[in-house]
Amino acid sequence: MSATSRFVSSHFPDTRMRRMRRDDFSRRLMQEHRLSADDLILPVFVLDGSGREEAVASMPGVSRRSIDGTLKIAERALALGIPALALFPVIDTSLKTADAAEAWNPEGLVPRTVQALKSHFPELGVITDVALDPYTSHGQDGLIDDTGYVLNDETLAALEKQALCHAAAGADVVAPSDMMDGRVGRLRAALESGGHIHTRILAYSAKYASAFYGPFRDAVGSAGNLGKGNKKSYQMDPANSDEAVREVALDIAEGADMVMVKPGMPYLDIVRRVKSELAVPTFVYQVSGEYAMLKAAAANGWLDERACVLESLLAFKRAGADGVLSYFALEAAQWLVEGK
Ligand code: PBG
């Protein structure tokens, strides 16, 4: 019997869908998906110096913090049961160059942050972003030619150095977010031959050329560098979905341990297809623009922030995500504790 005929053959009042919804006990028993702190990854913006904290104007409640402040956030995340942090560096303009060499400086901001986090909280998962945009004077994720085109194979060599630098500092997971072809295979081979056999790869596999990244580019200070440029020659076209499945399949074949869909809420269909068709550990990024939208509506009293945020996070799980990167991770984990 097909699913449809099963519904067609049932009739009122034998079937009253509201019976199970009547009481809290049966609603709880019937619940298919649950959100827990175990599902959350907190992205954090890291600054150089000490005792520094700068608010990000387009992301109310989010700050860029120096390493000392980041350690305090990490401690809170750990206490709330959040498994991992994802680091995004704010690189001083004077260190940004065409060749992005600061990206693999072993004394750089990211390796120092990783070392500090792992020495204070060895059990906390530390994820680093592998892409050149915080380090390039032009704000692109890769190296460019005279016409501004992002060069694939030349960029791979740089990403390899960056990933090895992060792994050497103790990063548990490297997350290439650059969308160059062949980067996952290249990083896996480099990590294996470098002796980093346990370093996991979380591939930003289906990363779209989205306008929802705007506040993030403000936060890391790459918006000005990018100017009127865009990332359409490497990030995916929002019109496509088969292409996302193919990107994920390639990344898995190249050695990705986990894959990601990004942005989140407008791309739940992609999350579902990836999970159903490939059945691999699937993550989704509720990006800066999604955070900004929810915060703005809540600040105006137009939406109930707590209810809407928890609903959006649960929706990611229903769509098939195993975990969610969200700037709401701390608040959500706290709300989950209070809701118990
Ligand atoms: C850059 C990167 C971006 C984000 C994560 N890594 C921005 C971009 O691709 O321009 C966006 C995250 C967000 O918007 O929250 N490699």
mmCIF file of N, CA, C and O and ligand atoms in Angstrom, residues 43 45 59 88 129-134 139 141 175-178 204 207-208 210 212-217 220 222 226 231 234-235 262 285-291 327, ligand 1:
data_model
loop_
_atom_site.group_PDB
_atom_site.id
_atom_site.type_symbol
_atom_site.label_atom_id
_atom_site.label_comp_id
_atom_site.label_asym_id
_atom_site.label_seq_id
_atom_site.Cartn_x
_atom_site.Cartn_y
_atom_site.Cartn_z
ATOM 1 N N PRO A 43 29.980 29.647 16.184
ATOM 2 C CA PRO A 43 31.018 30.392 15.457
ATOM 3 C C PRO A 43 31.453 31.593 16.310
ATOM 4 O O PRO A 43 30.607 32.269 16.896
ATOM 5 N N PHE A 45 34.199 35.142 16.461
ATOM 6 C CA PHE A 45 35.122 36.043 15.757
ATOM 7 C C PHE A 45 36.248 36.409 16.719
ATOM 8 O O PHE A 45 35.989 36.882 17.833
ATOM 9 N N MET A 59 25.194 42.518 13.763
ATOM 10 C CA MET A 59 24.868 41.261 14.452
ATOM 11 C C MET A 59 24.724 41.529 15.959
ATOM 12 O O MET A 59 25.609 41.163 16.749
ATOM 13 N N PHE A 88 36.718 32.250 13.479
ATOM 14 C CA PHE A 88 36.856 33.144 12.326
ATOM 15 C C PHE A 88 37.690 34.344 12.747
ATOM 16 O O PHE A 88 37.285 35.099 13.638
ATOM 17 N N ASP A 129 38.487 27.632 10.007
ATOM 18 C CA ASP A 129 38.047 27.902 8.647
ATOM 19 C C ASP A 129 39.260 27.919 7.719
ATOM 20 O O ASP A 129 40.243 28.607 7.992
ATOM 21 N N VAL A 130 39.179 27.144 6.642
ATOM 22 C CA VAL A 130 40.257 27.143 5.655
ATOM 23 C C VAL A 130 39.746 27.862 4.403
ATOM 24 O O VAL A 130 38.895 27.350 3.684
ATOM 25 N N ALA A 131 40.222 29.075 4.223
ATOM 26 C CA ALA A 131 39.868 29.936 3.085
ATOM 27 C C ALA A 131 40.729 31.172 3.244
ATOM 28 O O ALA A 131 41.130 31.515 4.363
ATOM 29 N N LEU A 132 41.000 31.862 2.155
ATOM 30 C CA LEU A 132 41.965 32.961 2.230
ATOM 31 C C LEU A 132 41.349 34.338 2.452
ATOM 32 O O LEU A 132 42.073 35.312 2.661
ATOM 33 N N ASP A 133 40.022 34.443 2.438
ATOM 34 C CA ASP A 133 39.409 35.783 2.458
ATOM 35 C C ASP A 133 39.767 36.683 3.648
ATOM 36 O O ASP A 133 39.827 37.897 3.478
ATOM 37 N N PRO A 134 40.016 36.153 4.847
ATOM 38 C CA PRO A 134 40.407 37.103 5.908
ATOM 39 C C PRO A 134 41.804 37.693 5.673
ATOM 40 O O PRO A 134 42.177 38.675 6.302
ATOM 41 N N GLY A 139 39.960 40.450 -0.648
ATOM 42 C CA GLY A 139 38.774 39.870 -0.018
ATOM 43 C C GLY A 139 38.228 38.605 -0.653
ATOM 44 O O GLY A 139 37.192 38.083 -0.223
ATOM 45 N N ASP A 141 38.339 34.480 -1.625
ATOM 46 C CA ASP A 141 38.741 33.293 -0.860
ATOM 47 C C ASP A 141 39.988 32.614 -1.427
ATOM 48 O O ASP A 141 40.504 31.664 -0.837
ATOM 49 N N ALA A 175 37.922 23.208 8.257
ATOM 50 C CA ALA A 175 36.689 23.365 7.484
ATOM 51 C C ALA A 175 36.923 24.252 6.268
ATOM 52 O O ALA A 175 36.848 25.481 6.365
ATOM 53 N N PRO A 176 37.240 23.637 5.125
ATOM 54 C CA PRO A 176 37.448 24.450 3.913
ATOM 55 C C PRO A 176 36.138 25.081 3.457
ATOM 56 O O PRO A 176 35.162 24.389 3.170
ATOM 57 N N SER A 177 36.117 26.424 3.404
ATOM 58 C CA SER A 177 34.896 27.153 3.043
ATOM 59 C C SER A 177 35.087 27.917 1.746
ATOM 60 O O SER A 177 34.324 28.803 1.415
ATOM 61 N N ASP A 178 36.155 27.551 1.017
ATOM 62 C CA ASP A 178 36.584 28.319 -0.155
ATOM 63 C C ASP A 178 35.898 27.940 -1.463
ATOM 64 O O ASP A 178 35.880 28.721 -2.400
ATOM 65 N N TYR A 204 32.684 22.638 3.534
ATOM 66 C CA TYR A 204 31.566 23.491 3.127
ATOM 67 C C TYR A 204 31.306 23.052 1.688
ATOM 68 O O TYR A 204 31.840 23.628 0.744
ATOM 69 N N LYS A 207 28.062 25.355 -0.714
ATOM 70 C CA LYS A 207 28.085 26.728 -0.229
ATOM 71 C C LYS A 207 27.655 27.642 -1.370
ATOM 72 O O LYS A 207 28.272 27.661 -2.440
ATOM 73 N N TYR A 208 26.590 28.345 -1.138
ATOM 74 C CA TYR A 208 25.982 29.178 -2.168
ATOM 75 C C TYR A 208 26.543 30.599 -2.170
ATOM 76 O O TYR A 208 26.928 31.117 -1.119
ATOM 77 N N SER A 210 25.677 33.621 -1.656
ATOM 78 C CA SER A 210 24.490 34.161 -0.999
ATOM 79 C C SER A 210 24.677 35.586 -0.523
ATOM 80 O O SER A 210 25.754 35.963 -0.059
ATOM 81 N N PHE A 212 23.154 36.538 2.029
ATOM 82 C CA PHE A 212 22.964 36.448 3.481
ATOM 83 C C PHE A 212 24.274 36.462 4.279
ATOM 84 O O PHE A 212 24.264 36.340 5.483
ATOM 85 N N TYR A 213 25.426 36.535 3.593
ATOM 86 C CA TYR A 213 26.715 36.576 4.310
ATOM 87 C C TYR A 213 27.142 38.008 4.654
ATOM 88 O O TYR A 213 28.211 38.205 5.237
ATOM 89 N N GLY A 214 26.335 38.983 4.280
ATOM 90 C CA GLY A 214 26.724 40.383 4.465
ATOM 91 C C GLY A 214 27.253 40.731 5.850
ATOM 92 O O GLY A 214 28.367 41.256 5.986
ATOM 93 N N PRO A 215 26.490 40.451 6.915
ATOM 94 C CA PRO A 215 26.964 40.825 8.255
ATOM 95 C C PRO A 215 28.279 40.141 8.650
ATOM 96 O O PRO A 215 29.098 40.737 9.355
ATOM 97 N N PHE A 216 28.506 38.911 8.172
ATOM 98 C CA PHE A 216 29.770 38.218 8.454
ATOM 99 C C PHE A 216 30.943 38.983 7.853
ATOM 100 O O PHE A 216 31.989 39.156 8.479
ATOM 101 N N ARG A 217 30.746 39.456 6.628
ATOM 102 C CA ARG A 217 31.847 40.181 5.965
ATOM 103 C C ARG A 217 32.133 41.492 6.693
ATOM 104 O O ARG A 217 33.264 41.951 6.724
ATOM 105 N N VAL A 220 34.222 40.295 9.961
ATOM 106 C CA VAL A 220 35.640 39.972 9.778
ATOM 107 C C VAL A 220 36.368 41.063 8.999
ATOM 108 O O VAL A 220 37.571 40.970 8.776
ATOM 109 N N SER A 222 36.020 41.948 5.805
ATOM 110 C CA SER A 222 36.429 41.645 4.426
ATOM 111 C C SER A 222 35.526 42.341 3.409
ATOM 112 O O SER A 222 35.819 42.353 2.221
ATOM 113 N N LEU A 226 36.490 43.338 -0.473
ATOM 114 C CA LEU A 226 35.795 42.711 -1.597
ATOM 115 C C LEU A 226 35.153 43.762 -2.489
ATOM 116 O O LEU A 226 35.080 43.587 -3.704
ATOM 117 N N LYS A 231 31.472 36.387 -5.429
ATOM 118 C CA LYS A 231 32.127 35.084 -5.356
ATOM 119 C C LYS A 231 31.435 34.051 -6.247
ATOM 120 O O LYS A 231 31.530 32.856 -6.021
ATOM 121 N N TYR A 234 32.972 30.770 -7.873
ATOM 122 C CA TYR A 234 33.276 29.550 -7.114
ATOM 123 C C TYR A 234 32.155 29.106 -6.184
ATOM 124 O O TYR A 234 31.932 27.922 -5.996
ATOM 125 N N GLN A 235 31.406 30.041 -5.580
ATOM 126 C CA GLN A 235 30.278 29.624 -4.746
ATOM 127 C C GLN A 235 29.090 29.305 -5.671
ATOM 128 O O GLN A 235 29.010 29.799 -6.791
ATOM 129 N N LYS A 262 25.118 25.609 3.221
ATOM 130 C CA LYS A 262 25.184 26.978 3.715
ATOM 131 C C LYS A 262 24.692 27.929 2.640
ATOM 132 O O LYS A 262 25.122 27.780 1.498
ATOM 133 N N TYR A 285 24.686 25.690 8.182
ATOM 134 C CA TYR A 285 25.147 26.939 8.788
ATOM 135 C C TYR A 285 24.014 27.961 8.733
ATOM 136 O O TYR A 285 23.616 28.388 7.655
ATOM 137 N N GLN A 286 23.491 28.299 9.922
ATOM 138 C CA GLN A 286 22.526 29.398 10.015
ATOM 139 C C GLN A 286 23.384 30.666 10.004
ATOM 140 O O GLN A 286 23.975 31.029 11.026
ATOM 141 N N VAL A 287 23.471 31.296 8.845
ATOM 142 C CA VAL A 287 24.505 32.309 8.645
ATOM 143 C C VAL A 287 24.154 33.668 9.248
ATOM 144 O O VAL A 287 23.045 33.884 9.750
ATOM 145 N N SER A 288 25.124 34.570 9.133
ATOM 146 C CA SER A 288 25.023 35.888 9.765
ATOM 147 C C SER A 288 23.752 36.647 9.379
ATOM 148 O O SER A 288 23.119 37.275 10.225
ATOM 149 N N GLY A 289 23.355 36.584 8.102
ATOM 150 C CA GLY A 289 22.165 37.316 7.660
ATOM 151 C C GLY A 289 20.886 36.749 8.266
ATOM 152 O O GLY A 289 19.932 37.486 8.531
ATOM 153 N N GLU A 290 20.883 35.446 8.473
ATOM 154 C CA GLU A 290 19.716 34.818 9.109
ATOM 155 C C GLU A 290 19.636 35.258 10.571
ATOM 156 O O GLU A 290 18.563 35.526 11.107
ATOM 157 N N TYR A 291 20.798 35.312 11.209
ATOM 158 C CA TYR A 291 20.869 35.774 12.598
ATOM 159 C C TYR A 291 20.379 37.219 12.678
ATOM 160 O O TYR A 291 19.536 37.561 13.519
ATOM 161 N N TYR A 327 24.968 31.398 15.429
ATOM 162 C CA TYR A 327 25.386 32.450 16.361
ATOM 163 C C TYR A 327 24.478 32.486 17.583
ATOM 164 O O TYR A 327 24.773 33.176 18.546
HETATM 165 C C1 PBG B 1 34.465 32.864 4.077
HETATM 166 C C2 PBG B 1 33.265 32.567 4.900
HETATM 167 C C3 PBG B 1 32.061 33.278 4.810
HETATM 168 C C4 PBG B 1 31.231 32.774 5.801
HETATM 169 C C5 PBG B 1 31.930 31.754 6.460
HETATM 170 N N1 PBG B 1 33.198 31.628 5.872
HETATM 171 C C6 PBG B 1 31.691 34.427 3.970
HETATM 172 C C7 PBG B 1 31.843 34.360 2.510
HETATM 173 O O1 PBG B 1 31.934 33.298 1.900
HETATM 174 O O2 PBG B 1 31.902 35.444 1.948
HETATM 175 C C8 PBG B 1 29.863 33.297 6.066
HETATM 176 C C9 PBG B 1 29.273 32.990 7.388
HETATM 177 C C10 PBG B 1 28.128 33.845 7.762
HETATM 178 O O3 PBG B 1 27.587 34.639 6.957
HETATM 179 O O4 PBG B 1 27.715 33.715 8.925
HETATM 180 N N2 PBG B 1 35.182 31.862 3.535
#
